[in-house]
Amino acid sequence: MTRTALVTGAARGIGAATALRLAADGFRVAVLDLREQDCEETVDAIRAAGGDALALDADVGDTDAAAAAVARVVDELGAPTVLVNNAGILRDNLLFKMTENDWDSVMSVHLRGAFLMTRAVQKHQVEAGWGRIVNLSSTSALGNRGQANYATAKAGIQGFTKTLAFELGRYGITANAVAPGFIGTDMIRQTAERMHITYEQFVEAAAKEIPVGRIGVPEDIANAVSFFCSEAAGFVNGQVLYVAGGPKA
């Protein structure tokens, strides 16, 4: 039986790596981002490897857009029983410089988006009697200077995940979270720019603080997501896995 997975924020970085990994695992994959054309490279790579994929766009924080995206996946690829809530943005600043828009934008994408997408997908999982929800948190959930909005959202994702585990477990649906550490993505480049240092300087400094001696790559996160989406993870529910090259509280 071939199942359908929906990955948000999948045009690049962690989302793209996750979409490619799930396709390799045998899932049909809906690749969602703000702009459909940005998803084409990921979709083309999946199809070139023999997989089945669909590119689509949506603002995950918009109620109608989220519902329409899921409906399109159902019509064109099949009812999604795997959801990876990866879509995210940064609006970093120190608290006294942070605007209401900085706060609201991050909450809309990370928390409201995860809520809306999960609400739209869970009915298909309940009908199937099987489902996997994987939410992307972050080590920033433990607190991080200049990220009051992002840290709050990523901590909220953990509470959301654990609540889903309680509510949906009886229907054969598991909900888990992956909390990446320092991963080499466009977001890290943005952070380096905010700190007025080069990406290379930022990476070199970070690697010295990581026990395994390197920064992470998107595939490190995709591997963790793949496990949570597998049949083998059926008794793993409501967990937060820090993928950070070392222990986190």
Coordinates of N, CA, C and O in Angstrom, one line a residue, residues 85-238:
N85 N 5.0 19.1 9.5 CA 4.9 20.5 9.6 C 6.3 21.1 9.8 O 6.8 21.2 10.9
N86 N 6.8 21.6 8.6 CA 8.2 22.1 8.6 C 8.2 23.6 8.3 O 9.2 24.2 8.6
A87 N 7.2 24.1 7.7 CA 7.2 25.5 7.3 C 7.6 26.5 8.4 O 7.1 26.3 9.5
G88 N 8.5 27.4 8.1 CA 8.9 28.3 9.2 C 9.6 29.5 8.6 O 10.1 29.5 7.5
I89 N 9.6 30.6 9.4 CA 10.3 31.8 9.0 C 11.0 32.4 10.2 O 10.8 31.9 11.4
L90 N 12.0 33.2 10.0 CA 12.7 33.9 11.1 C 12.4 35.4 11.0 O 12.3 36.0 9.9
R91 N 12.2 36.0 12.1 CA 12.0 37.5 12.3 C 12.8 37.8 13.6 O 12.2 38.3 14.5
D92 N 14.1 37.5 13.6 CA 14.9 37.7 14.8 C 15.1 39.1 15.2 O 15.3 40.0 14.3
N93 N 15.1 39.4 16.5 CA 15.5 40.7 17.0 C 15.4 40.6 18.5 O 14.8 39.7 19.1
L94 N 16.2 41.5 19.2 CA 16.1 41.6 20.6 C 14.7 42.1 21.0 O 14.0 42.8 20.2
L95 N 14.2 41.7 22.2 CA 12.9 42.0 22.6 C 12.5 43.5 22.4 O 11.4 43.8 21.9
F96 N 13.4 44.4 22.8 CA 13.0 45.8 22.7 C 12.9 46.3 21.3 O 12.4 47.4 21.1
K97 N 13.5 45.6 20.4 CA 13.4 46.0 18.9 C 12.4 45.2 18.2 O 12.1 45.5 17.0
M98 N 11.8 44.2 18.8 CA 10.9 43.3 18.1 C 9.5 44.0 17.9 O 9.0 44.5 18.9
T99 N 9.0 43.9 16.7 CA 7.7 44.6 16.4 C 6.6 43.5 16.6 O 6.9 42.3 16.6
E100 N 5.4 44.0 16.7 CA 4.2 43.1 16.7 C 4.2 42.3 15.5 O 3.8 41.1 15.6
N101 N 4.5 42.8 14.4 CA 4.5 42.1 13.1 C 5.6 41.0 13.1 O 5.3 39.8 12.6
D102 N 6.7 41.2 13.7 CA 7.8 40.2 13.9 C 7.2 39.0 14.7 O 7.5 37.9 14.4
W103 N 6.5 39.4 15.7 CA 5.9 38.3 16.6 C 4.8 37.6 15.9 O 4.8 36.3 15.8
D104 N 3.9 38.3 15.4 CA 2.7 37.7 14.8 C 3.0 36.9 13.5 O 2.4 35.8 13.3
S105 N 4.0 37.3 12.7 CA 4.3 36.6 11.5 C 4.9 35.2 11.9 O 4.5 34.2 11.3
V106 N 5.7 35.2 12.9 CA 6.4 33.9 13.3 C 5.3 33.0 13.9 O 5.3 31.8 13.6
M107 N 4.4 33.5 14.7 CA 3.4 32.7 15.3 C 2.4 32.1 14.2 O 2.0 31.0 14.3
S108 N 2.1 32.9 13.2 CA 1.2 32.5 12.2 C 1.7 31.3 11.4 O 1.0 30.4 11.2
V109 N 3.0 31.4 11.0 CA 3.5 30.3 10.2 C 3.8 29.1 11.0 O 3.4 28.0 10.7
H110 N 4.5 29.2 12.2 CA 4.9 28.1 13.0 C 3.7 27.4 13.7 O 3.5 26.2 13.6
L111 N 3.0 28.2 14.5 CA 2.0 27.6 15.3 C 0.6 27.5 14.7 O 0.0 26.5 14.6
R112 N 0.1 28.7 14.2 CA -1.2 28.6 13.5 C -1.1 27.7 12.3 O -2.0 26.9 12.0
G113 N 0.0 27.8 11.5 CA 0.2 26.9 10.4 C 0.2 25.4 10.7 O -0.5 24.6 10.0
A114 N 0.9 25.1 11.7 CA 0.9 23.7 12.2 C -0.5 23.2 12.6 O -1.0 22.1 12.3
F115 N -1.2 24.1 13.3 CA -2.6 23.8 13.8 C -3.5 23.6 12.6 O -4.3 22.6 12.5
L116 N -3.5 24.5 11.6 CA -4.4 24.5 10.5 C -4.2 23.3 9.6 O -5.1 22.6 9.2
M117 N -2.9 23.0 9.3 CA -2.6 21.9 8.5 C -2.9 20.6 9.2 O -3.5 19.6 8.5
T118 N -2.6 20.5 10.4 CA -2.9 19.2 11.2 C -4.4 19.0 11.3 O -4.9 17.9 11.1
R119 N -5.2 20.1 11.5 CA -6.6 19.9 11.6 C -7.2 19.4 10.3 O -8.1 18.6 10.3
A120 N -6.6 19.9 9.2 CA -7.2 19.5 7.9 C -6.8 18.1 7.5 O -7.5 17.4 6.8
V121 N -5.6 17.7 7.9 CA -5.1 16.3 7.6 C -5.7 15.2 8.5 O -5.9 14.1 8.0
Q122 N -5.9 15.5 9.8 CA -6.2 14.5 10.7 C -7.4 13.7 10.4 O -7.5 12.5 10.7
K123 N -8.4 14.3 9.8 CA -9.6 13.6 9.4 C -9.3 12.4 8.4 O -10.0 11.4 8.5
H124 N -8.4 12.7 7.6 CA -8.0 11.6 6.6 C -7.3 10.5 7.3 O -7.4 9.3 7.0
Q125 N -6.5 10.9 8.3 CA -5.7 9.9 9.1 C -6.7 9.0 9.9 O -6.6 7.8 10.0
V126 N -7.7 9.7 10.5 CA -8.7 9.0 11.4 C -9.5 8.0 10.5 O -9.7 6.9 10.9
E127 N -9.8 8.4 9.3 CA -10.6 7.6 8.4 C -9.8 6.4 8.0 O -10.3 5.3 7.8
A128 N -8.5 6.6 7.8 CA -7.6 5.5 7.4 C -7.2 4.6 8.6 O -6.7 3.4 8.4
G129 N -7.4 5.1 9.8 CA -7.0 4.3 11.0 C -5.5 4.2 11.2 O -5.0 3.4 11.9
W130 N -4.8 5.2 10.6 CA -3.3 5.2 10.6 C -2.8 6.6 10.2 O -3.4 7.2 9.3
G131 N -1.8 7.0 10.9 CA -1.3 8.4 10.6 C 0.0 8.7 11.3 O 0.3 8.1 12.4
R132 N 0.8 9.6 10.7 CA 2.0 10.0 11.3 C 2.1 11.6 11.2 O 1.9 12.1 10.1
I133 N 2.2 12.2 12.3 CA 2.4 13.7 12.3 C 3.8 14.0 12.9 O 4.1 13.5 14.0
V134 N 4.6 14.7 12.2 CA 5.9 15.1 12.7 C 6.0 16.6 12.6 O 5.9 17.2 11.5
N135 N 6.2 17.2 13.7 CA 6.4 18.7 13.8 C 7.8 19.1 14.0 O 8.5 18.5 14.8
L136 N 8.2 20.1 13.3 CA 9.6 20.6 13.5 C 9.7 21.6 14.6 O 9.1 22.7 14.5
S137 N 10.4 21.3 15.6 CA 10.7 22.2 16.7 C 12.1 22.7 16.5 O 12.5 22.9 15.3
S138 N 12.8 23.0 17.6 CA 14.2 23.5 17.4 C 14.8 23.5 18.8 O 14.2 23.6 19.8
T139 N 16.2 23.5 18.8 CA 16.9 23.7 20.1 C 16.6 25.1 20.7 O 16.7 25.3 21.9
S140 N 16.1 26.0 19.8 CA 15.8 27.3 20.3 C 14.6 27.3 21.2 O 14.4 28.3 22.0
A141 N 13.8 26.2 21.2 CA 12.7 26.1 22.2 C 13.2 26.2 23.6 O 12.5 26.5 24.5
L142 N 14.5 25.9 23.8 CA 15.1 26.0 25.2 C 15.5 27.4 25.5 O 16.0 27.7 26.6
G143 N 15.3 28.3 24.6 CA 15.7 29.7 24.8 C 16.8 30.1 23.9 O 17.8 29.4 23.9
N144 N 16.8 31.3 23.3 CA 17.9 31.7 22.5 C 17.8 33.3 22.3 O 16.8 33.8 21.9
R145 N 18.9 33.9 22.6 CA 19.0 35.3 22.5 C 18.5 35.8 21.1 O 19.0 35.3 20.1
G146 N 17.7 36.8 21.1 CA 17.3 37.4 19.8 C 16.1 36.7 19.1 O 15.8 37.0 18.0
Q147 N 15.6 35.7 19.8 CA 14.6 34.9 19.2 C 13.4 34.6 20.1 O 12.8 33.5 20.2
A148 N 12.9 35.7 20.8 CA 11.8 35.5 21.7 C 10.6 34.9 20.9 O 9.9 34.0 21.5
N149 N 10.3 35.4 19.7 CA 9.2 34.9 19.0 C 9.4 33.4 18.5 O 8.6 32.6 18.7
Y150 N 10.6 33.2 17.9 CA 10.9 31.8 17.3 C 11.0 30.8 18.5 O 10.4 29.7 18.3
A151 N 11.7 31.1 19.6 CA 11.8 30.2 20.7 C 10.4 29.9 21.3 O 10.2 28.7 21.6
T152 N 9.6 30.9 21.4 CA 8.2 30.6 21.9 C 7.4 29.7 21.0 O 6.7 28.8 21.5
A153 N 7.5 30.0 19.7 CA 6.8 29.2 18.8 C 7.3 27.7 18.8 O 6.5 26.8 18.8
K154 N 8.6 27.5 18.8 CA 9.1 26.2 18.8 C 8.9 25.4 20.1 O 8.7 24.2 20.1
A155 N 8.8 26.2 21.2 CA 8.4 25.5 22.5 C 6.9 25.2 22.4 O 6.5 24.1 22.8
G156 N 6.1 26.0 21.8 CA 4.7 25.7 21.6 C 4.4 24.5 20.8 O 3.5 23.7 21.0
I157 N 5.3 24.3 19.8 CA 5.2 23.2 18.9 C 5.3 21.9 19.7 O 4.6 20.9 19.5
Q158 N 6.2 21.9 20.7 CA 6.3 20.7 21.6 C 5.1 20.4 22.4 O 4.6 19.2 22.5
G159 N 4.5 21.4 22.9 CA 3.2 21.2 23.6 C 2.1 20.8 22.7 O 1.3 19.9 23.1
F160 N 2.0 21.3 21.5 CA 1.1 20.9 20.5 C 1.2 19.5 20.2 O 0.3 18.7 20.1
T161 N 2.5 19.1 20.0 CA 2.8 17.7 19.6 C 2.3 16.7 20.7 O 1.7 15.7 20.4
K162 N 2.6 17.0 21.9 CA 2.3 16.1 23.0 C 0.8 16.0 23.2 O 0.2 14.9 23.5
T163 N 0.1 17.1 22.9 CA -1.4 17.1 23.0 C -2.0 16.2 21.9 O -3.0 15.5 22.1
L164 N -1.5 16.4 20.7 CA -1.9 15.5 19.6 C -1.7 14.1 19.9 O -2.6 13.2 19.6
A165 N -0.6 13.7 20.6 CA -0.4 12.3 20.9 C -1.5 11.8 21.8 O -1.9 10.6 21.6
F166 N -1.9 12.6 22.8 CA -3.0 12.2 23.7 C -4.3 12.0 22.9 O -5.1 11.1 23.1
E167 N -4.6 13.0 22.1 CA -5.9 13.0 21.4 C -6.1 12.0 20.3 O -7.1 11.5 20.0
L168 N -5.0 11.8 19.5 CA -5.1 11.0 18.3 C -4.5 9.6 18.4 O -4.8 8.8 17.4
G169 N -3.8 9.3 19.4 CA -3.2 7.9 19.5 C -4.2 6.8 19.4 O -3.9 5.8 18.8
R170 N -5.4 7.0 19.9 CA -6.4 5.9 19.9 C -6.9 5.6 18.4 O -7.5 4.5 18.2
Y171 N -6.6 6.5 17.5 CA -6.9 6.3 16.1 C -5.8 5.7 15.2 O -5.9 5.7 14.0
G172 N -4.7 5.3 15.9 CA -3.6 4.8 15.1 C -2.7 5.8 14.6 O -1.9 5.6 13.7
I173 N -2.8 7.0 15.2 CA -2.0 8.2 14.7 C -1.0 8.5 15.8 O -1.3 8.7 16.9
T174 N 0.3 8.7 15.4 CA 1.3 9.1 16.3 C 1.7 10.6 15.9 O 1.6 11.0 14.8
A175 N 2.1 11.3 16.9 CA 2.6 12.7 16.7 C 3.9 12.8 17.5 O 4.0 12.6 18.7
N176 N 4.9 13.2 16.8 CA 6.3 13.4 17.4 C 6.9 14.7 16.8 O 6.4 15.2 15.8
A177 N 7.9 15.2 17.5 CA 8.6 16.4 17.1 C 10.1 16.1 16.9 O 10.7 15.4 17.7
V178 N 10.7 16.7 15.9 CA 12.1 16.7 15.8 C 12.6 18.2 16.0 O 12.1 19.1 15.5
A179 N 13.6 18.3 16.9 CA 14.2 19.6 17.2 C 15.6 19.7 16.7 O 16.5 19.2 17.4
P180 N 15.8 20.3 15.6 CA 17.1 20.4 15.0 C 18.0 21.4 15.8 O 17.5 22.4 16.4
G181 N 19.3 21.1 15.8 CA 20.3 22.1 16.3 C 20.7 23.0 15.2 O 20.0 23.4 14.4
F182 N 22.0 23.1 15.1 CA 22.6 24.0 14.1 C 22.7 23.2 12.7 O 23.5 22.4 12.6
I183 N 21.8 23.6 11.8 CA 21.8 22.9 10.5 C 22.1 23.9 9.4 O 21.5 25.0 9.4
G184 N 22.9 23.5 8.5 CA 23.3 24.5 7.4 C 22.2 24.7 6.4 O 22.0 23.9 5.5
T185 N 21.5 25.8 6.6 CA 20.3 26.1 5.7 C 20.4 27.6 5.4 O 21.2 28.3 6.0
D186 N 19.4 28.0 4.6 CA 19.3 29.5 4.3 C 19.0 30.3 5.6 O 19.4 31.4 5.7
M187 N 18.2 29.6 6.5 CA 17.9 30.3 7.7 C 19.2 30.7 8.5 O 19.3 31.7 9.1
I188 N 20.2 29.8 8.5 CA 21.4 30.0 9.2 C 22.2 31.2 8.5 O 22.8 32.0 9.2
R189 N 22.1 31.2 7.2 CA 22.7 32.4 6.5 C 22.1 33.7 6.9 O 22.8 34.7 7.1
Q190 N 20.8 33.7 7.1 CA 20.0 34.9 7.5 C 20.5 35.3 8.9 O 20.7 36.5 9.2
T191 N 20.7 34.3 9.8 CA 21.2 34.6 11.2 C 22.6 35.2 11.1 O 22.9 36.1 11.9
A192 N 23.4 34.6 10.3 CA 24.8 35.2 10.2 C 24.8 36.6 9.7 O 25.5 37.5 10.2
E193 N 23.9 36.9 8.8 CA 23.8 38.3 8.3 C 23.4 39.2 9.4 O 23.8 40.3 9.5
R194 N 22.4 38.7 10.2 CA 21.9 39.6 11.3 C 23.0 39.8 12.3 O 23.0 40.9 12.9
M195 N 23.9 38.9 12.4 CA 25.0 39.1 13.4 C 26.2 39.8 12.8 O 27.2 40.0 13.4
H196 N 26.1 40.1 11.5 CA 27.2 40.8 10.8 C 28.5 40.1 10.7 O 29.6 40.6 10.9
I197 N 28.4 38.7 10.5 CA 29.5 37.9 10.3 C 29.2 37.1 9.0 O 28.1 36.9 8.6
T198 N 30.3 36.5 8.5 CA 30.1 35.6 7.3 C 29.5 34.3 7.7 O 29.6 33.8 8.9
Y199 N 28.9 33.6 6.8 CA 28.3 32.3 7.0 C 29.4 31.3 7.4 O 29.2 30.5 8.4
E200 N 30.6 31.4 6.8 CA 31.7 30.5 7.1 C 32.2 30.7 8.5 O 32.5 29.8 9.2
Q201 N 32.3 32.0 8.9 CA 32.7 32.3 10.3 C 31.7 31.7 11.3 O 32.1 31.2 12.4
F202 N 30.4 31.9 11.0 CA 29.4 31.4 11.9 C 29.4 29.9 12.0 O 29.3 29.3 13.1
V203 N 29.6 29.2 10.9 CA 29.6 27.7 10.9 C 30.9 27.2 11.7 O 30.8 26.3 12.5
E204 N 32.0 27.8 11.4 CA 33.2 27.4 12.1 C 33.1 27.5 13.6 O 33.5 26.6 14.3
A205 N 32.6 28.7 14.0 CA 32.4 28.9 15.5 C 31.4 27.9 16.1 O 31.7 27.3 17.2
A206 N 30.3 27.6 15.4 CA 29.3 26.7 15.9 C 29.9 25.3 16.0 O 29.6 24.6 17.0
A207 N 30.6 24.9 15.0 CA 31.1 23.5 15.0 C 32.0 23.2 16.1 O 32.0 22.1 16.7
K208 N 32.7 24.2 16.6 CA 33.6 24.0 17.8 C 32.8 23.7 19.1 O 33.4 23.1 20.0
E209 N 31.5 24.1 19.1 CA 30.7 23.9 20.3 C 29.9 22.6 20.2 O 29.2 22.3 21.2
I210 N 29.9 21.9 19.1 CA 29.1 20.7 18.9 C 29.9 19.5 19.2 O 31.0 19.3 18.6
P211 N 29.5 18.6 20.1 CA 30.3 17.4 20.4 C 30.8 16.6 19.2 O 31.9 16.1 19.3
V212 N 30.0 16.5 18.2 CA 30.4 15.6 17.1 C 31.4 16.4 16.1 O 31.9 15.8 15.1
G213 N 31.6 17.7 16.4 CA 32.6 18.4 15.6 C 32.2 18.9 14.3 O 33.1 19.3 13.5
R214 N 30.9 19.0 14.0 CA 30.4 19.5 12.7 C 29.0 20.0 12.9 O 28.3 19.7 13.9
I215 N 28.6 20.9 12.0 CA 27.2 21.3 12.0 C 26.4 20.2 11.3 O 26.9 19.4 10.6
G216 N 25.1 20.3 11.4 CA 24.2 19.4 10.8 C 23.9 19.7 9.4 O 24.1 20.9 8.9
V217 N 23.4 18.7 8.6 CA 22.9 19.0 7.3 C 21.4 18.6 7.2 O 21.0 17.8 8.1
P218 N 20.7 19.1 6.3 CA 19.3 18.8 6.2 C 18.9 17.3 6.2 O 17.9 16.9 6.8
E219 N 19.8 16.5 5.7 CA 19.6 15.0 5.6 C 19.6 14.4 7.0 O 18.9 13.4 7.3
D220 N 20.3 15.0 8.0 CA 20.3 14.5 9.3 C 18.9 14.6 9.9 O 18.5 13.7 10.7
I221 N 18.2 15.7 9.6 CA 16.8 15.9 10.1 C 15.9 15.0 9.4 O 15.0 14.3 9.9
A222 N 16.1 14.9 8.0 CA 15.2 14.0 7.2 C 15.3 12.6 7.7 O 14.2 11.9 7.7
N223 N 16.4 12.1 8.1 CA 16.6 10.7 8.6 C 15.7 10.5 9.9 O 15.1 9.5 10.1
A224 N 15.7 11.5 10.8 CA 14.9 11.4 12.0 C 13.4 11.4 11.7 O 12.6 10.6 12.2
V225 N 13.0 12.3 10.8 CA 11.6 12.4 10.4 C 11.2 11.0 9.7 O 10.1 10.5 10.0
S226 N 12.1 10.5 8.9 CA 11.8 9.2 8.3 C 11.4 8.1 9.3 O 10.5 7.3 9.1
F227 N 12.2 8.0 10.4 CA 11.9 7.0 11.4 C 10.6 7.3 12.0 O 9.8 6.3 12.1
F228 N 10.2 8.5 12.4 CA 8.9 8.8 13.0 C 7.8 8.4 12.1 O 6.7 8.2 12.5
C229 N 8.0 8.5 10.8 CA 6.9 8.2 9.8 C 6.8 6.7 9.5 O 5.9 6.3 8.7
S230 N 7.7 5.9 10.0 CA 7.8 4.5 9.6 C 6.9 3.7 10.4 O 6.4 4.1 11.5
E231 N 6.6 2.4 9.9 CA 5.9 1.5 10.7 C 6.6 1.1 12.0 O 6.0 0.8 13.0
A232 N 7.9 1.2 11.9 CA 8.7 0.8 13.1 C 8.5 1.7 14.3 O 8.8 1.3 15.4
A233 N 8.0 2.9 14.0 CA 7.8 3.9 15.1 C 6.4 3.9 15.7 O 6.0 4.9 16.3
G234 N 5.7 2.9 15.5 CA 4.3 2.8 15.9 C 4.0 3.0 17.4 O 2.9 3.3 17.8
F235 N 5.0 2.7 18.2 CA 4.9 2.8 19.6 C 5.6 4.0 20.2 O 5.8 4.1 21.4
V236 N 6.1 4.8 19.3 CA 6.8 6.1 19.7 C 5.8 7.2 19.5 O 5.4 7.5 18.3
N237 N 5.4 7.9 20.5 CA 4.3 8.9 20.4 C 4.5 10.0 21.4 O 4.8 9.7 22.6
G238 N 4.4 11.2 21.0 CA 4.5 12.4 21.9 C 5.9 12.7 22.3 O 6.1 13.3 23.3

